[in-house]
Tab-separated table of C-alpha atoms in Angstrom:
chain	number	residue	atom	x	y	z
A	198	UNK	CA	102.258	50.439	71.748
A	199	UNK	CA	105.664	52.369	71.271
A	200	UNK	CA	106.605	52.759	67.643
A	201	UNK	CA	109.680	50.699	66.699
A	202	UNK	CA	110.771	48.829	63.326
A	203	UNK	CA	111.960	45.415	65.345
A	204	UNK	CA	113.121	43.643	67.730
A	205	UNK	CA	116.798	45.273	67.847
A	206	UNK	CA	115.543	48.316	68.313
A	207	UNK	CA	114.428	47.800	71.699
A	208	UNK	CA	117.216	49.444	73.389
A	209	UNK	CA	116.196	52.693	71.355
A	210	UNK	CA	112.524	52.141	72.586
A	211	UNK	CA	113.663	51.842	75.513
A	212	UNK	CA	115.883	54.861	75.538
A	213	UNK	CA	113.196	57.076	74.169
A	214	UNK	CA	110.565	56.574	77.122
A	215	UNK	CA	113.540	56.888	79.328
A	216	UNK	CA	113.660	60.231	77.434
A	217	UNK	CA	109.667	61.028	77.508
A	218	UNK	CA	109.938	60.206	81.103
A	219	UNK	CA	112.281	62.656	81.840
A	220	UNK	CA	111.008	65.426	79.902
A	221	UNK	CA	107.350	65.240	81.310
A	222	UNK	CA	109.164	64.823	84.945
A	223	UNK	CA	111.169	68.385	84.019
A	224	UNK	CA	108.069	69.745	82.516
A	225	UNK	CA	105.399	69.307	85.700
A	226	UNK	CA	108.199	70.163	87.879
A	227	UNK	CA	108.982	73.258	85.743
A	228	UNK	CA	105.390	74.050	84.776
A	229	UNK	CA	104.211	73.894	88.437
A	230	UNK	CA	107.262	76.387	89.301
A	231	UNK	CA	105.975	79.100	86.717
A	232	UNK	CA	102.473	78.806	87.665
A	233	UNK	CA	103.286	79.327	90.989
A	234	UNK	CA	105.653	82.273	90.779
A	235	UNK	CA	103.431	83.847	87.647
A	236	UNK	CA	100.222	83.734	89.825
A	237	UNK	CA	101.961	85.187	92.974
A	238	UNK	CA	104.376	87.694	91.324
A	239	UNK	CA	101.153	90.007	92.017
A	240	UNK	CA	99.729	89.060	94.678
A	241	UNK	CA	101.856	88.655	98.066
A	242	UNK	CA	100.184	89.468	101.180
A	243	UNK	CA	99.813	92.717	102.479
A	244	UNK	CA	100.811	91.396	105.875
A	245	UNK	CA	104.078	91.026	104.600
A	246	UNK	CA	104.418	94.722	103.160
A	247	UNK	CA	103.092	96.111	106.289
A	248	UNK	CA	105.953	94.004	107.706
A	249	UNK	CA	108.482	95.282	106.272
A	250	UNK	CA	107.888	98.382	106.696
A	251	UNK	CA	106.825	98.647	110.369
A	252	UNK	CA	107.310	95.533	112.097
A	253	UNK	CA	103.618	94.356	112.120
A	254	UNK	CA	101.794	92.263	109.925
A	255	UNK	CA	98.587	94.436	110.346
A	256	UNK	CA	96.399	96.076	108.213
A	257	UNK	CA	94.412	99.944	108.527
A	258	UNK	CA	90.649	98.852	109.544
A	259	UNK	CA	87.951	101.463	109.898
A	260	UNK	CA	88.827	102.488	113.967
A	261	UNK	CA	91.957	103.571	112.449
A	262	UNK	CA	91.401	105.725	109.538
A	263	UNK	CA	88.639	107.080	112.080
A	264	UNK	CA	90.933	108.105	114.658
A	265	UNK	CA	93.206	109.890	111.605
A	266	UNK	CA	89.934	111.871	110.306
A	267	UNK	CA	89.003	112.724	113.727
A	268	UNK	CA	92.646	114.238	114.324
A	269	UNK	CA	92.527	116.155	110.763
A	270	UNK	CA	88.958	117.730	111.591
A	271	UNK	CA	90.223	118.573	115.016
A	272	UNK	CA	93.288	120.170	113.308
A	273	UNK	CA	91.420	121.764	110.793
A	274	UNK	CA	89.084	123.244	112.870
A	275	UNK	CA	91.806	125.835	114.123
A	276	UNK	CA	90.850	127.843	110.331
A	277	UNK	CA	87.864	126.763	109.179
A	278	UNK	CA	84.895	126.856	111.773
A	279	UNK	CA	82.813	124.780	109.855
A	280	UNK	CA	84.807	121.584	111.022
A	281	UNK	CA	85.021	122.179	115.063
A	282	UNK	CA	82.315	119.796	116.838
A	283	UNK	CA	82.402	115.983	116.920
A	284	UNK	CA	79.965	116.029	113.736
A	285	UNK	CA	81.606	115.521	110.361
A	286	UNK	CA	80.992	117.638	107.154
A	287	UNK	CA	81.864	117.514	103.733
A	288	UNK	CA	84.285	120.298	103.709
A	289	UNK	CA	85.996	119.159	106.082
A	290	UNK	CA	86.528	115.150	105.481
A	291	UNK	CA	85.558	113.844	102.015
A	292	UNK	CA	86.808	111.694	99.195
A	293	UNK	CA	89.070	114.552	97.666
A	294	UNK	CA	90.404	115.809	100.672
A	295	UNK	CA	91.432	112.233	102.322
A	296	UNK	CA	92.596	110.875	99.125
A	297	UNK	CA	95.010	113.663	98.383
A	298	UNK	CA	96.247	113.804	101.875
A	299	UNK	CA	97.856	110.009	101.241
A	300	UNK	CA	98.964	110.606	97.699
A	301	UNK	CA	101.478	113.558	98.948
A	302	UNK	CA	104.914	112.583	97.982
A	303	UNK	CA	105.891	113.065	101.137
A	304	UNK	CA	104.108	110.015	101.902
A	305	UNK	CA	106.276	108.163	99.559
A	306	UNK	CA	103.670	108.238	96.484
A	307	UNK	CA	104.025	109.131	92.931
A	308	UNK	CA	100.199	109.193	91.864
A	309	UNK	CA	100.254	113.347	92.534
A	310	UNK	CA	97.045	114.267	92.945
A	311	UNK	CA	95.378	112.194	90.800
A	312	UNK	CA	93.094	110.737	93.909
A	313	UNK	CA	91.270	107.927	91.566
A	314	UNK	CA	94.879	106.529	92.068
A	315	UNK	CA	94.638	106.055	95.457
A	316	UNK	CA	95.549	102.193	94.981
A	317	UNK	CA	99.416	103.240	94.142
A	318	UNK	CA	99.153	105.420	97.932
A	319	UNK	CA	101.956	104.086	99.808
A	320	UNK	CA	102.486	101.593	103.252
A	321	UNK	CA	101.213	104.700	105.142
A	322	UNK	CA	97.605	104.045	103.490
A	323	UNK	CA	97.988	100.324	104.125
A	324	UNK	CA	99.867	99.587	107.309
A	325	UNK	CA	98.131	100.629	110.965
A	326	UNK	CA	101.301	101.049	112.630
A	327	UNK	CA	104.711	103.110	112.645
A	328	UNK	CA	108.100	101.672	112.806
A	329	UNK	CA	109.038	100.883	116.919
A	330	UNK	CA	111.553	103.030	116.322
A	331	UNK	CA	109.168	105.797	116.022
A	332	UNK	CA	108.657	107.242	119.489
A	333	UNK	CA	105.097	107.848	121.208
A	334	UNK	CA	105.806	111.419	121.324
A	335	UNK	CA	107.549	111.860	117.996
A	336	UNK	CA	105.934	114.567	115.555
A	337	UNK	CA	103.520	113.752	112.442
A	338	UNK	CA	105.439	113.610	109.077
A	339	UNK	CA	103.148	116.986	108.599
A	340	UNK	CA	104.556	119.138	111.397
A	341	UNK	CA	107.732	117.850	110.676
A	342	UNK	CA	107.795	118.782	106.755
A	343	UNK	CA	106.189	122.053	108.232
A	344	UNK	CA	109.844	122.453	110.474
A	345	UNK	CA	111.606	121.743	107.927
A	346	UNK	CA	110.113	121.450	104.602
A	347	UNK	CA	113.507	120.070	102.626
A	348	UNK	CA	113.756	117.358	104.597
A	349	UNK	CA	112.708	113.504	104.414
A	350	UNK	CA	109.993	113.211	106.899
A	351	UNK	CA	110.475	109.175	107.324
A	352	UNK	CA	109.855	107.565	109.455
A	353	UNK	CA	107.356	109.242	110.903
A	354	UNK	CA	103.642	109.137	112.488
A	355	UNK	CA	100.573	110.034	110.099
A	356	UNK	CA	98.642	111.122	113.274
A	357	UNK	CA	99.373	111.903	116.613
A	358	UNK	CA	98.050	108.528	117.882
A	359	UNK	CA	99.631	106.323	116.120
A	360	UNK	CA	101.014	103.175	117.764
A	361	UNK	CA	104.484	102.175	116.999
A	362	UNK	CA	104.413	98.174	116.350
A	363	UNK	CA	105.030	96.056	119.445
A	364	UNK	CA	108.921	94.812	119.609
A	365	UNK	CA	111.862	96.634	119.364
A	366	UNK	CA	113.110	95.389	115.789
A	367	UNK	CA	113.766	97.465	112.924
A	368	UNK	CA	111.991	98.238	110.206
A	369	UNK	CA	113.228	98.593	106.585
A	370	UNK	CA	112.764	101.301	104.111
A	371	UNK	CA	110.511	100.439	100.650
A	372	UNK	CA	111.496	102.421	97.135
A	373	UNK	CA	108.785	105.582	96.745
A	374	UNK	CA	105.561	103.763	94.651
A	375	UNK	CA	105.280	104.762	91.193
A	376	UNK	CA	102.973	104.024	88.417
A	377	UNK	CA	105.446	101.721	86.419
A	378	UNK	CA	105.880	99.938	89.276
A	379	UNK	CA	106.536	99.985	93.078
A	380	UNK	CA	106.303	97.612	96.015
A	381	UNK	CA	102.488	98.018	95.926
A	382	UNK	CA	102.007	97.258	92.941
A	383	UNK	CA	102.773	93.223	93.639
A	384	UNK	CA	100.255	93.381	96.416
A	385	UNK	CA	97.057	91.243	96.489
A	386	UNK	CA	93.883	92.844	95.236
A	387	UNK	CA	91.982	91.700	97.991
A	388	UNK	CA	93.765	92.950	100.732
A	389	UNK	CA	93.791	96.319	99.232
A	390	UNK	CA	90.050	96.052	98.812
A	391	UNK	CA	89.599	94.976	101.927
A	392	UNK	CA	91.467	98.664	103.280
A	393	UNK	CA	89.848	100.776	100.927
A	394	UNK	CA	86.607	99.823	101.948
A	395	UNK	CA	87.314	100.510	105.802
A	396	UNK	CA	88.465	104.232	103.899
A	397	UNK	CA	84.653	104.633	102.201
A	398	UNK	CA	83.657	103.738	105.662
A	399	UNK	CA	85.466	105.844	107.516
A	400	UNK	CA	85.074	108.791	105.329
A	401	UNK	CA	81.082	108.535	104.310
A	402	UNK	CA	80.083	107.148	107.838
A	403	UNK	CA	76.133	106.748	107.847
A	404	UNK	CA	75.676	108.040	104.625
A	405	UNK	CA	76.698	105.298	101.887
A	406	UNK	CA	75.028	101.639	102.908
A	407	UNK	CA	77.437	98.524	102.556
A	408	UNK	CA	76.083	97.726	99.506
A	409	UNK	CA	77.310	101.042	97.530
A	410	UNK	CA	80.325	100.417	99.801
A	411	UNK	CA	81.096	97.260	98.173
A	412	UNK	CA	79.889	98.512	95.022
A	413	UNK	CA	82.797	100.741	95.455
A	414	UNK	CA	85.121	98.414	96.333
A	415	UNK	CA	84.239	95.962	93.813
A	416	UNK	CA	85.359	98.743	90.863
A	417	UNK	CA	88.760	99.566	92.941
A	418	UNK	CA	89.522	95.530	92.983
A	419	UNK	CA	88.449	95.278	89.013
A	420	UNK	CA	90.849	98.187	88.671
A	421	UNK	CA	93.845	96.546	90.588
A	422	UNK	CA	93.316	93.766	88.387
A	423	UNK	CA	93.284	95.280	85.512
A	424	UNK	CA	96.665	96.933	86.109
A	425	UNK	CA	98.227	93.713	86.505
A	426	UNK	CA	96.768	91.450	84.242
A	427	UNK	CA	98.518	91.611	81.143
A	428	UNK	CA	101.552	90.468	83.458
A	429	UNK	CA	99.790	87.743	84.619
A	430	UNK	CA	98.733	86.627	81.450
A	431	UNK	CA	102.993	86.787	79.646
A	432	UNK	CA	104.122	84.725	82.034
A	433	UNK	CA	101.643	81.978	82.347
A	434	UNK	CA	100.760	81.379	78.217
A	435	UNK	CA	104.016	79.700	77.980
A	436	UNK	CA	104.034	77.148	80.397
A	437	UNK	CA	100.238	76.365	79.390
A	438	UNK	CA	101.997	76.129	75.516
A	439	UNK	CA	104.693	73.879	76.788
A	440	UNK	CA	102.413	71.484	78.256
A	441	UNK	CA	100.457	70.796	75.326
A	442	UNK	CA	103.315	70.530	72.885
A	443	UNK	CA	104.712	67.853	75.827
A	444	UNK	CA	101.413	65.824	75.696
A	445	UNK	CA	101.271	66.362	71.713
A	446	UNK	CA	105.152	65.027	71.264
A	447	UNK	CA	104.538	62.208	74.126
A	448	UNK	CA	101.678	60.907	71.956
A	449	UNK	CA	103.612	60.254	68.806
A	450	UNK	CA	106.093	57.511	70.637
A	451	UNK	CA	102.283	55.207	70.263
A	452	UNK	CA	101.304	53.763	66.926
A	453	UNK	CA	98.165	56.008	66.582
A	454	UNK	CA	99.999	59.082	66.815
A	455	UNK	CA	103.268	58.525	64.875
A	456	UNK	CA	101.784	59.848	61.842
A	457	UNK	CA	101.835	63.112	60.076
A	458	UNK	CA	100.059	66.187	61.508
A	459	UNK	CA	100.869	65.066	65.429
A	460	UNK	CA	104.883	64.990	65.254
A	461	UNK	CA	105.012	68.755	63.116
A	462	UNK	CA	101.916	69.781	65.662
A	463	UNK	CA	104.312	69.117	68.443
A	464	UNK	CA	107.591	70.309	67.275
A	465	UNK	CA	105.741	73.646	66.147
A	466	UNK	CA	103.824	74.615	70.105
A	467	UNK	CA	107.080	73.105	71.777
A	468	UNK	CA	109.161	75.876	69.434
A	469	UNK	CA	106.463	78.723	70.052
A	470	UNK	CA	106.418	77.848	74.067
A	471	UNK	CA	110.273	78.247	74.057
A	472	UNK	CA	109.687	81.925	72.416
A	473	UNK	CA	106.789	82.643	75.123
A	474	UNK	CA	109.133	82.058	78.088
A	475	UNK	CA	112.062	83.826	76.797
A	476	UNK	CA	109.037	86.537	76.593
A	477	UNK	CA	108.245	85.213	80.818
A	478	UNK	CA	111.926	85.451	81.485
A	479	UNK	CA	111.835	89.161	79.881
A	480	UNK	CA	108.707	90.524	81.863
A	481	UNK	CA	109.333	89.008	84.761
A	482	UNK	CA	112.444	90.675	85.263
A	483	UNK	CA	111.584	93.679	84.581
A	484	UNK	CA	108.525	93.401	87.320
A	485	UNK	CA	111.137	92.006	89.887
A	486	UNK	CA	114.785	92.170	89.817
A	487	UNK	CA	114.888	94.658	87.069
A	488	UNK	CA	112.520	96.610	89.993
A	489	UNK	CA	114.929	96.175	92.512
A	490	UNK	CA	117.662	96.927	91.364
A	491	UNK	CA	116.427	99.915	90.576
A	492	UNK	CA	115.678	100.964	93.279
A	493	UNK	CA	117.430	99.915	95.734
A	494	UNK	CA	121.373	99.341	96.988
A	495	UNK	CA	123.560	97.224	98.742
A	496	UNK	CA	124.863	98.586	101.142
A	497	UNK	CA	127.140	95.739	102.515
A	498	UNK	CA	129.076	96.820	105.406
A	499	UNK	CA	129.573	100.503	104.755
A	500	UNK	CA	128.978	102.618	107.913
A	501	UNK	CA	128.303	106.243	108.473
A	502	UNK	CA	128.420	108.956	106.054
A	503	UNK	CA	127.435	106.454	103.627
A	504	UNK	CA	124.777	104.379	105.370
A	505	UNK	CA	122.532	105.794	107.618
A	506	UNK	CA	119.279	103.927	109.297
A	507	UNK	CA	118.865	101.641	106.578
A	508	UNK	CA	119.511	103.875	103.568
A	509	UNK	CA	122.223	104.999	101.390
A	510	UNK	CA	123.028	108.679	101.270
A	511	UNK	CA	121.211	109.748	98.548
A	512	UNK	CA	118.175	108.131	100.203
A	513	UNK	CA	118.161	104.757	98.227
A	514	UNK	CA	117.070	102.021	100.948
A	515	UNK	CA	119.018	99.213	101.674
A	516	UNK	CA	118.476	95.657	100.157
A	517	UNK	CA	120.618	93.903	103.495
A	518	UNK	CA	120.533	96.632	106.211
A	519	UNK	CA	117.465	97.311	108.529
A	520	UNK	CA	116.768	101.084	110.063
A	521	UNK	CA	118.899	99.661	113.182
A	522	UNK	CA	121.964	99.250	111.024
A	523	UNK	CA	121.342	95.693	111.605
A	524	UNK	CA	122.576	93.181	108.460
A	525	UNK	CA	119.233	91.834	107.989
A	526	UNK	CA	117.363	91.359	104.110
A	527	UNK	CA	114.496	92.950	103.491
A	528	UNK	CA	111.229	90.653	103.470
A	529	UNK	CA	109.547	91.916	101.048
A	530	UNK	CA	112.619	92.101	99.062
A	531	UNK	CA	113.781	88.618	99.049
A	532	UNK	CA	110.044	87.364	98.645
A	533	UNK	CA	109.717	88.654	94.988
A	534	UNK	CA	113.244	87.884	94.425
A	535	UNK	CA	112.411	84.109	95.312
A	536	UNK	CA	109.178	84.315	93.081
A	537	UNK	CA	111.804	85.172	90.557
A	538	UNK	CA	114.073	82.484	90.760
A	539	UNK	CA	111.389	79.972	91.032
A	540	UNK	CA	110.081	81.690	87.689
A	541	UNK	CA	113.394	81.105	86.378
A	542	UNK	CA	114.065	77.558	87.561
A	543	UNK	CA	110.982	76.229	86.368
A	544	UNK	CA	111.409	77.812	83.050
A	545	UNK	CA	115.292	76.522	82.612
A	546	UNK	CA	113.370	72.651	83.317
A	547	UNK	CA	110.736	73.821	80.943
A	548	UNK	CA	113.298	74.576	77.833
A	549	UNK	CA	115.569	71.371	78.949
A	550	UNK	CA	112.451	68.962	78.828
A	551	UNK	CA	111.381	70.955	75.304
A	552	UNK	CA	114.588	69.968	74.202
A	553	UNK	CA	114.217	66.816	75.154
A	554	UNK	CA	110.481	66.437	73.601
A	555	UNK	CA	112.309	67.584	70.638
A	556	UNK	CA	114.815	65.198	70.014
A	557	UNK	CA	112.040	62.609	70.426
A	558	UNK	CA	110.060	63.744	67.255
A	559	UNK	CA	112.857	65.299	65.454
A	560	UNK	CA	114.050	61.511	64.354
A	561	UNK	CA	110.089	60.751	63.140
A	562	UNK	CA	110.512	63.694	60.752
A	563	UNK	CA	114.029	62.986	59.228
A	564	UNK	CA	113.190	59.354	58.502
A	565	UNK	CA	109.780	60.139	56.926
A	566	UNK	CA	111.803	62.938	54.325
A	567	UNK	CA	114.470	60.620	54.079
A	568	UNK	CA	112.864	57.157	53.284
A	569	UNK	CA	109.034	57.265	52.795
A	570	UNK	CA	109.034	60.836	51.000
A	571	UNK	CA	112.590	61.105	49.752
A	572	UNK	CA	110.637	59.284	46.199
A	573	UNK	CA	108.304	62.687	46.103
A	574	UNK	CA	111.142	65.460	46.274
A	575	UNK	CA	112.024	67.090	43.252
A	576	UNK	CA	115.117	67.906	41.949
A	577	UNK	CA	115.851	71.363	40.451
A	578	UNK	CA	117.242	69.586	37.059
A	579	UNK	CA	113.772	68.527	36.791
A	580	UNK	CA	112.254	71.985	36.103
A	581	UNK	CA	111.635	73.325	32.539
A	582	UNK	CA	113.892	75.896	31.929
A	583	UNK	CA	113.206	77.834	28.525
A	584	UNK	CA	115.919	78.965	26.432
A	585	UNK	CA	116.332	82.593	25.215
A	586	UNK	CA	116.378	82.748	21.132
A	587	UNK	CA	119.934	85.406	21.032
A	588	UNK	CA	120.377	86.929	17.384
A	589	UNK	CA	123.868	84.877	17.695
A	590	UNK	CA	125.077	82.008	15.422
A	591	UNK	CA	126.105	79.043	17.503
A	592	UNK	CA	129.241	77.331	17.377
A	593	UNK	CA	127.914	74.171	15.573
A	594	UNK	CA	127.118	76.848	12.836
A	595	UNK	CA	130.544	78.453	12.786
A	596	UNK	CA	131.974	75.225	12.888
A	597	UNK	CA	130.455	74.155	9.744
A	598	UNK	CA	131.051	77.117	7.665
């Protein structure tokens, strides 16, 4: 039963489970908002990246980095003789060679040539098509750089054969992907297995099975997770803290519980969860709209010089402008800037229903110091304090004399 000292205080019983009520109401509601944005922060779909940036949800598959190697060995085979036939070699297409070729920055990449960081390549690794904009006889980003080598190749075909996406909409432009954090960085593991393993296939052919394929793939998704995990991990320790200390300060309103350790137990996890999501609300915007705004603009409704296809002068793409100068928002864009507000919603219920939780055994602990324990506290007038022996006569002394 609820803890009260009579029958007159049934209006405060019944205004603290009015009070539980609607703190454990703002916590699930809160709690169920950061799990949700804390376990997707990292892991949208790469349909929606490939989206974004040409107008079609899909993905490469094996037929297509085939058709890419077949082009490059056909290329290739203009200086070295080696690669001319339909048979494929090793110094022609291998791991090295193919990695390095999507890690160029022209290909909107900041890995270099590291090629064991071929999971930070950018959409041209992940997406099968080219913006519609694109046209079927337009030239490869590589003969174009080779026109003009100081200028921005974008957008632009990775091989000759590349289909444009079906429709006529725009496409818009996604910030260059870094190590401390690009687009592809929030995408989900799996779906970035799933293309590098179409890669292996494409590049080994007949000479890896599937299961040293999927060995292969299994260490590139262990990888991707371990490059996100610590995020993962910030932002969902405080709601899981917050949920205790909820259930811990809800139990001392019964008999059983409203006794020393529960209400300190609660009042201590509810005032460590509050620390651990000012923490969430620190990484998470530094993953997302810190991100963003980074690197990207608004570009409102500012034409030509300033805004051109989509992008700013100086390159920057647009947050609310499309490559057709349309005022459109970017997808991808205003799906991790929802994930953040729904981070931050949930967390603003989580700290109103902690305050909440805290008010209800805040009263336990000021009447137990104040009546049952005030007997046991000690005043300082109580202490023993010793009196130095001075070489100086006292006044009941001088008086005397």
């Amino acid at each position: 039963m609820v803890c009260v000292d009579s029958c007159s205080d049934g209006p405060i019983a019944i205004c603290r489970i009015c009070q539980a009520v609607t703190a454990c109401l703002f916590l699930f509601i809160g709690i169920t908002c950061q799990f949700y944005a804390g376990l997707n922060t990292n892991d949208i779909s790469l349909g929606n990246l490939c989206d974004t940036y040409s107008g079609s949800s899909e993905i490469m598959d094996q037929r297509a980095f085939d058709n890419l190697f077949d082009w490059v060995q056909t290329r290739t085979c203009q200086f070295n003789p080696a690669c001319c036939g339909e048979q494929r070699n090793d110094e022609c297409i291998n791991y090295d060679r193919a990695s390095s070729f999507f890690l160029r920055p022209t290909l909107g990449t900041g890995a270099g040539d590291r090629v064991d960081l071929l999971r930070y390549a950018g959409p041209f690794f992940w997406c099968k098509h080219v913006p519609a904009e694109v046209a079927l006889d337009e030239l490869t980003c590589a003969q174009k750089m080779q026109e003009n080598p100081g200028s921005d190749p974008q957008p632009c075909k990775v091989w000759p054969g590349q289909e444009p996406a079906p429709g006529a909409r725009g496409n818009w432009y996604l910030a260059p992907a870094t190590l401390q954090g690009s687009a592809i960085y929030h995408i989900n593991c799996n779906d970035k297995q799933k293309v590098y393993r179409d890669f292996l296939r494409a590049v080994y052919g007949q000479q890896w099975s599937d299961s040293e394929v999927d060995a292969a793939g299994s260490e590139f998704y262990s990888a991707c997770i371990v490059d996100k995990g610590s995020d993962g991990f910030i932002l969902i320790v405080g709601p899981i803290v917050a949920l205790l200390g909820g259930v811990v300060s809800t139990l001392t309103m019964f008999t059983r519980f409203h006794r020393p350790p529960w209400p300190d137990v609660g009042i201590n996890m509810l005032l460590i969860a509050t620390i651990l999501l000012l923490v969430g609300f620190w990484s998470i915007s530094i993953s997302t709209s810190g991100e963003i705004f980074n690197s990207y603009t608004w570009c409102g409704d500012a034409d030509a010089p300033l805004v051109n296809k989509g992008r700013w002068y100086d390159q920057t793409p647009c947050i609310d402008r499309d490559s057709l100068g349309e005022g459109q928002w970017n997808p991808f864009v205003v799906t991790l800037l929802g994930i953040d507000s729904t981070y931050i919603a949930g967390g603003v219920l989580n700290v109103l229903a902690t305050l909440m939780f805290l008010g209800l055994v805040s009263g336990f602990t000021e009447k137990m110091i104040g009546e049952r324990f005030g007997k046991y506290l000690v005043d300082t007038r109580d202490f023993f304090v010793p009196r130095p022996n001075l070489p100086f006569p006292s006044r009941s002394s001088t008086g005397a004399q």
